């Protein structure tokens, strides 16, 4: 059985892959893709990675402990255009946020999904320009205590 962390990240991948409103070229979880090797039709290229996480126990004692987690999911988007780069980035940010806002529960695995950060990078080598989005996902999971008698 996959962890909630994995299920949530996979839900984000599936949400972006299985939609018809925004045009993405490549959507992958492999951060090692070589931009120069991608065809022009593979852009915008999207890389999705689970990121940092903070966990807190919200119950104490008993055989089951409830934990609350705030997990970051990092989405990097690369474009290969020299024209209207800022407009394209803004459109992509809006599209990704709207797609993920459609189900903030990530298929029932999460309590909430929020876009918390957008970072643009104009220092890349033209024609490649990047932006990064960080979504914070809040979810609960249960930790079972094993008693040794």
PDB file of C-alpha atoms in Angstrom:
ATOM      1  CA  UNK A   1       0.000   0.000   0.000  1.00  0.00           C
ATOM      2  CA  UNK A   2       1.340   3.434  -0.942  1.00  0.00           C
ATOM      3  CA  UNK A   3       1.827   6.172   1.624  1.00  0.00           C
ATOM      4  CA  UNK A   4      -0.539   9.150   1.656  1.00  0.00           C
ATOM      5  CA  UNK A   5       2.449  11.249   0.592  1.00  0.00           C
ATOM      6  CA  UNK A   6       2.827   9.147  -2.543  1.00  0.00           C
ATOM      7  CA  UNK A   7      -0.919   9.016  -3.237  1.00  0.00           C
ATOM      8  CA  UNK A   8      -1.215  12.806  -2.952  1.00  0.00           C
ATOM      9  CA  UNK A   9       1.756  13.437  -5.253  1.00  0.00           C
ATOM     10  CA  UNK A  10       0.458  10.924  -7.797  1.00  0.00           C
ATOM     11  CA  UNK A  11      -2.967  12.586  -7.668  1.00  0.00           C
ATOM     12  CA  UNK A  12      -1.366  15.890  -8.670  1.00  0.00           C
ATOM     13  CA  UNK A  13       0.426  14.206 -11.590  1.00  0.00           C
ATOM     14  CA  UNK A  14      -2.815  12.531 -12.703  1.00  0.00           C
ATOM     15  CA  UNK A  15      -4.795  15.773 -12.337  1.00  0.00           C
ATOM     16  CA  UNK A  16      -2.420  17.651 -14.643  1.00  0.00           C
ATOM     17  CA  UNK A  17      -2.128  14.774 -17.131  1.00  0.00           C
ATOM     18  CA  UNK A  18      -5.846  13.971 -17.363  1.00  0.00           C
ATOM     19  CA  UNK A  19      -7.238  17.427 -18.072  1.00  0.00           C
ATOM     20  CA  UNK A  20      -8.228  19.175 -21.278  1.00  0.00           C
ATOM     21  CA  UNK A  21      -8.090  22.875 -20.346  1.00  0.00           C
ATOM     22  CA  UNK A  22      -4.357  23.666 -20.332  1.00  0.00           C
ATOM     23  CA  UNK A  23      -1.722  22.514 -22.793  1.00  0.00           C
ATOM     24  CA  UNK A  24       1.320  20.906 -21.253  1.00  0.00           C
ATOM     25  CA  UNK A  25       3.942  19.003 -23.193  1.00  0.00           C
ATOM     26  CA  UNK A  26       5.780  16.747 -20.751  1.00  0.00           C
ATOM     27  CA  UNK A  27       4.570  16.002 -17.230  1.00  0.00           C
ATOM     28  CA  UNK A  28       6.998  13.919 -15.192  1.00  0.00           C
ATOM     29  CA  UNK A  29       8.289  13.212 -11.708  1.00  0.00           C
ATOM     30  CA  UNK A  30      11.826  12.809 -13.033  1.00  0.00           C
ATOM     31  CA  UNK A  31      13.825  15.924 -12.127  1.00  0.00           C
ATOM     32  CA  UNK A  32      16.722  14.743 -14.305  1.00  0.00           C
ATOM     33  CA  UNK A  33      15.150  15.470 -17.678  1.00  0.00           C
ATOM     34  CA  UNK A  34      17.462  17.162 -20.164  1.00  0.00           C
ATOM     35  CA  UNK A  35      15.685  20.179 -21.606  1.00  0.00           C
ATOM     36  CA  UNK A  36      17.932  20.244 -24.667  1.00  0.00           C
ATOM     37  CA  UNK A  37      16.826  16.697 -25.560  1.00  0.00           C
ATOM     38  CA  UNK A  38      13.109  17.532 -25.524  1.00  0.00           C
ATOM     39  CA  UNK A  39      11.202  18.244 -28.710  1.00  0.00           C
ATOM     40  CA  UNK A  40       9.504  21.612 -29.066  1.00  0.00           C
ATOM     41  CA  UNK A  41       6.158  19.839 -28.551  1.00  0.00           C
ATOM     42  CA  UNK A  42       7.318  18.670 -25.092  1.00  0.00           C
ATOM     43  CA  UNK A  43       7.014  22.224 -23.735  1.00  0.00           C
ATOM     44  CA  UNK A  44       5.828  23.515 -21.389  1.00  0.00           C
ATOM     45  CA  UNK A  45       7.640  20.765 -19.486  1.00  0.00           C
ATOM     46  CA  UNK A  46       6.364  20.118 -15.966  1.00  0.00           C
ATOM     47  CA  UNK A  47       8.336  18.376 -13.196  1.00  0.00           C
ATOM     48  CA  UNK A  48       6.448  17.416 -10.027  1.00  0.00           C
ATOM     49  CA  UNK A  49       8.252  16.410  -6.822  1.00  0.00           C
ATOM     50  CA  UNK A  50       7.155  15.841  -3.249  1.00  0.00           C
ATOM     51  CA  UNK A  51       9.092  18.161  -0.989  1.00  0.00           C
ATOM     52  CA  UNK A  52       9.573  19.132   2.625  1.00  0.00           C
ATOM     53  CA  UNK A  53       7.064  18.061   5.232  1.00  0.00           C
ATOM     54  CA  UNK A  54       6.235  19.003   8.802  1.00  0.00           C
ATOM     55  CA  UNK A  55       4.426  16.485  10.986  1.00  0.00           C
ATOM     56  CA  UNK A  56       2.765  16.963  14.367  1.00  0.00           C
ATOM     57  CA  UNK A  57       0.977  14.558  16.686  1.00  0.00           C
ATOM     58  CA  UNK A  58      -2.515  15.844  17.403  1.00  0.00           C
ATOM     59  CA  UNK A  59      -3.549  12.982  19.693  1.00  0.00           C
ATOM     60  CA  UNK A  60      -1.650  11.301  22.501  1.00  0.00           C
ATOM     61  CA  UNK A  61      -1.977   7.872  24.033  1.00  0.00           C
ATOM     62  CA  UNK A  62      -4.058   4.951  22.902  1.00  0.00           C
ATOM     63  CA  UNK A  63      -3.270   2.422  20.225  1.00  0.00           C
ATOM     64  CA  UNK A  64      -3.749   4.895  17.384  1.00  0.00           C
ATOM     65  CA  UNK A  65      -2.008   8.244  17.104  1.00  0.00           C
ATOM     66  CA  UNK A  66      -3.373  10.870  14.716  1.00  0.00           C
ATOM     67  CA  UNK A  67      -0.721  12.957  12.998  1.00  0.00           C
ATOM     68  CA  UNK A  68      -1.203  16.134  10.995  1.00  0.00           C
ATOM     69  CA  UNK A  69       1.107  16.807   8.100  1.00  0.00           C
ATOM     70  CA  UNK A  70       1.877  19.847   5.972  1.00  0.00           C
ATOM     71  CA  UNK A  71       3.643  18.594   2.862  1.00  0.00           C
ATOM     72  CA  UNK A  72       5.103  20.726   0.073  1.00  0.00           C
ATOM     73  CA  UNK A  73       4.726  19.619  -3.515  1.00  0.00           C
ATOM     74  CA  UNK A  74       7.089  21.450  -5.851  1.00  0.00           C
ATOM     75  CA  UNK A  75       6.068  21.975  -9.455  1.00  0.00           C
ATOM     76  CA  UNK A  76       8.687  23.301 -11.876  1.00  0.00           C
ATOM     77  CA  UNK A  77       7.541  24.467 -15.303  1.00  0.00           C
ATOM     78  CA  UNK A  78       9.952  25.112 -18.160  1.00  0.00           C
ATOM     79  CA  UNK A  79       9.083  27.009 -21.326  1.00  0.00           C
ATOM     80  CA  UNK A  80      11.115  27.378 -24.490  1.00  0.00           C
ATOM     81  CA  UNK A  81       9.862  30.630 -25.901  1.00  0.00           C
ATOM     82  CA  UNK A  82      11.534  34.004 -26.227  1.00  0.00           C
ATOM     83  CA  UNK A  83       8.301  35.865 -26.785  1.00  0.00           C
ATOM     84  CA  UNK A  84       5.721  36.810 -24.183  1.00  0.00           C
ATOM     85  CA  UNK A  85       7.491  34.725 -21.532  1.00  0.00           C
ATOM     86  CA  UNK A  86       5.920  36.610 -18.626  1.00  0.00           C
ATOM     87  CA  UNK A  87       2.421  36.306 -20.083  1.00  0.00           C
ATOM     88  CA  UNK A  88       2.919  32.588 -20.710  1.00  0.00           C
ATOM     89  CA  UNK A  89       4.164  32.026 -17.146  1.00  0.00           C
ATOM     90  CA  UNK A  90       1.224  33.910 -15.655  1.00  0.00           C
ATOM     91  CA  UNK A  91      -1.193  31.863 -17.733  1.00  0.00           C
ATOM     92  CA  UNK A  92       0.457  28.597 -16.674  1.00  0.00           C
ATOM     93  CA  UNK A  93       0.401  29.573 -12.977  1.00  0.00           C
ATOM     94  CA  UNK A  94      -3.302  30.369 -13.237  1.00  0.00           C
ATOM     95  CA  UNK A  95      -4.046  27.117 -15.076  1.00  0.00           C
ATOM     96  CA  UNK A  96      -2.188  24.872 -12.631  1.00  0.00           C
ATOM     97  CA  UNK A  97      -3.739  26.570  -9.599  1.00  0.00           C
ATOM     98  CA  UNK A  98      -7.262  26.301 -11.042  1.00  0.00           C
ATOM     99  CA  UNK A  99      -6.780  22.625 -11.921  1.00  0.00           C
ATOM    100  CA  UNK A 100      -5.539  21.744  -8.429  1.00  0.00           C
ATOM    101  CA  UNK A 101      -8.177  23.929  -6.727  1.00  0.00           C
ATOM    102  CA  UNK A 102     -10.891  21.838  -8.397  1.00  0.00           C
ATOM    103  CA  UNK A 103     -10.218  19.080  -5.827  1.00  0.00           C
ATOM    104  CA  UNK A 104      -8.304  20.401  -2.814  1.00  0.00           C
ATOM    105  CA  UNK A 105      -8.749  16.997  -1.108  1.00  0.00           C
ATOM    106  CA  UNK A 106      -6.488  15.302  -3.698  1.00  0.00           C
ATOM    107  CA  UNK A 107      -8.976  12.521  -4.284  1.00  0.00           C
ATOM    108  CA  UNK A 108      -9.900  12.277  -0.601  1.00  0.00           C
ATOM    109  CA  UNK A 109      -6.325  11.858   0.687  1.00  0.00           C
ATOM    110  CA  UNK A 110      -5.880  15.456   1.880  1.00  0.00           C
ATOM    111  CA  UNK A 111      -7.742  18.106   3.833  1.00  0.00           C
ATOM    112  CA  UNK A 112      -6.573  21.074   1.775  1.00  0.00           C
ATOM    113  CA  UNK A 113      -4.318  22.190  -1.088  1.00  0.00           C
ATOM    114  CA  UNK A 114      -2.951  25.740  -1.287  1.00  0.00           C
ATOM    115  CA  UNK A 115      -0.537  27.482  -3.645  1.00  0.00           C
ATOM    116  CA  UNK A 116       1.890  29.144  -1.216  1.00  0.00           C
ATOM    117  CA  UNK A 117       4.797  30.254  -3.407  1.00  0.00           C
ATOM    118  CA  UNK A 118       5.683  31.167  -6.979  1.00  0.00           C
ATOM    119  CA  UNK A 119       9.291  31.785  -7.991  1.00  0.00           C
ATOM    120  CA  UNK A 120      10.339  32.864 -11.468  1.00  0.00           C
ATOM    121  CA  UNK A 121      13.805  32.515 -12.908  1.00  0.00           C
ATOM    122  CA  UNK A 122      14.905  34.742 -15.748  1.00  0.00           C
ATOM    123  CA  UNK A 123      18.583  33.822 -15.386  1.00  0.00           C
ATOM    124  CA  UNK A 124      18.260  30.680 -17.474  1.00  0.00           C
ATOM    125  CA  UNK A 125      19.786  30.289 -20.900  1.00  0.00           C
ATOM    126  CA  UNK A 126      17.366  31.388 -23.607  1.00  0.00           C
ATOM    127  CA  UNK A 127      15.097  30.019 -24.921  1.00  0.00           C
ATOM    128  CA  UNK A 128      14.471  28.106 -21.634  1.00  0.00           C
ATOM    129  CA  UNK A 129      12.720  29.963 -18.846  1.00  0.00           C
ATOM    130  CA  UNK A 130      11.565  28.428 -15.573  1.00  0.00           C
ATOM    131  CA  UNK A 131       9.148  28.993 -12.772  1.00  0.00           C
ATOM    132  CA  UNK A 132       8.543  27.081  -9.604  1.00  0.00           C
ATOM    133  CA  UNK A 133       5.305  26.695  -7.690  1.00  0.00           C
ATOM    134  CA  UNK A 134       5.012  25.257  -4.210  1.00  0.00           C
ATOM    135  CA  UNK A 135       1.712  23.817  -3.106  1.00  0.00           C
ATOM    136  CA  UNK A 136       1.205  23.012   0.553  1.00  0.00           C
ATOM    137  CA  UNK A 137      -0.960  19.977   1.195  1.00  0.00           C
ATOM    138  CA  UNK A 138      -2.512  19.416   4.627  1.00  0.00           C
ATOM    139  CA  UNK A 139      -3.458  15.857   5.492  1.00  0.00           C
ATOM    140  CA  UNK A 140      -3.956  13.518   8.431  1.00  0.00           C
ATOM    141  CA  UNK A 141      -2.598  10.035   8.856  1.00  0.00           C
ATOM    142  CA  UNK A 142      -2.712   7.461  11.585  1.00  0.00           C
ATOM    143  CA  UNK A 143       0.202   5.837  13.313  1.00  0.00           C
ATOM    144  CA  UNK A 144      -0.532   2.579  15.072  1.00  0.00           C
ATOM    145  CA  UNK A 145       1.234   1.718  18.300  1.00  0.00           C
ATOM    146  CA  UNK A 146       2.509  -1.839  18.587  1.00  0.00           C
ATOM    147  CA  UNK A 147       2.371  -3.240  22.085  1.00  0.00           C
ATOM    148  CA  UNK A 148       4.997  -5.735  23.073  1.00  0.00           C
ATOM    149  CA  UNK A 149       3.828  -8.015  25.837  1.00  0.00           C
TER     150      UNK A 149
END
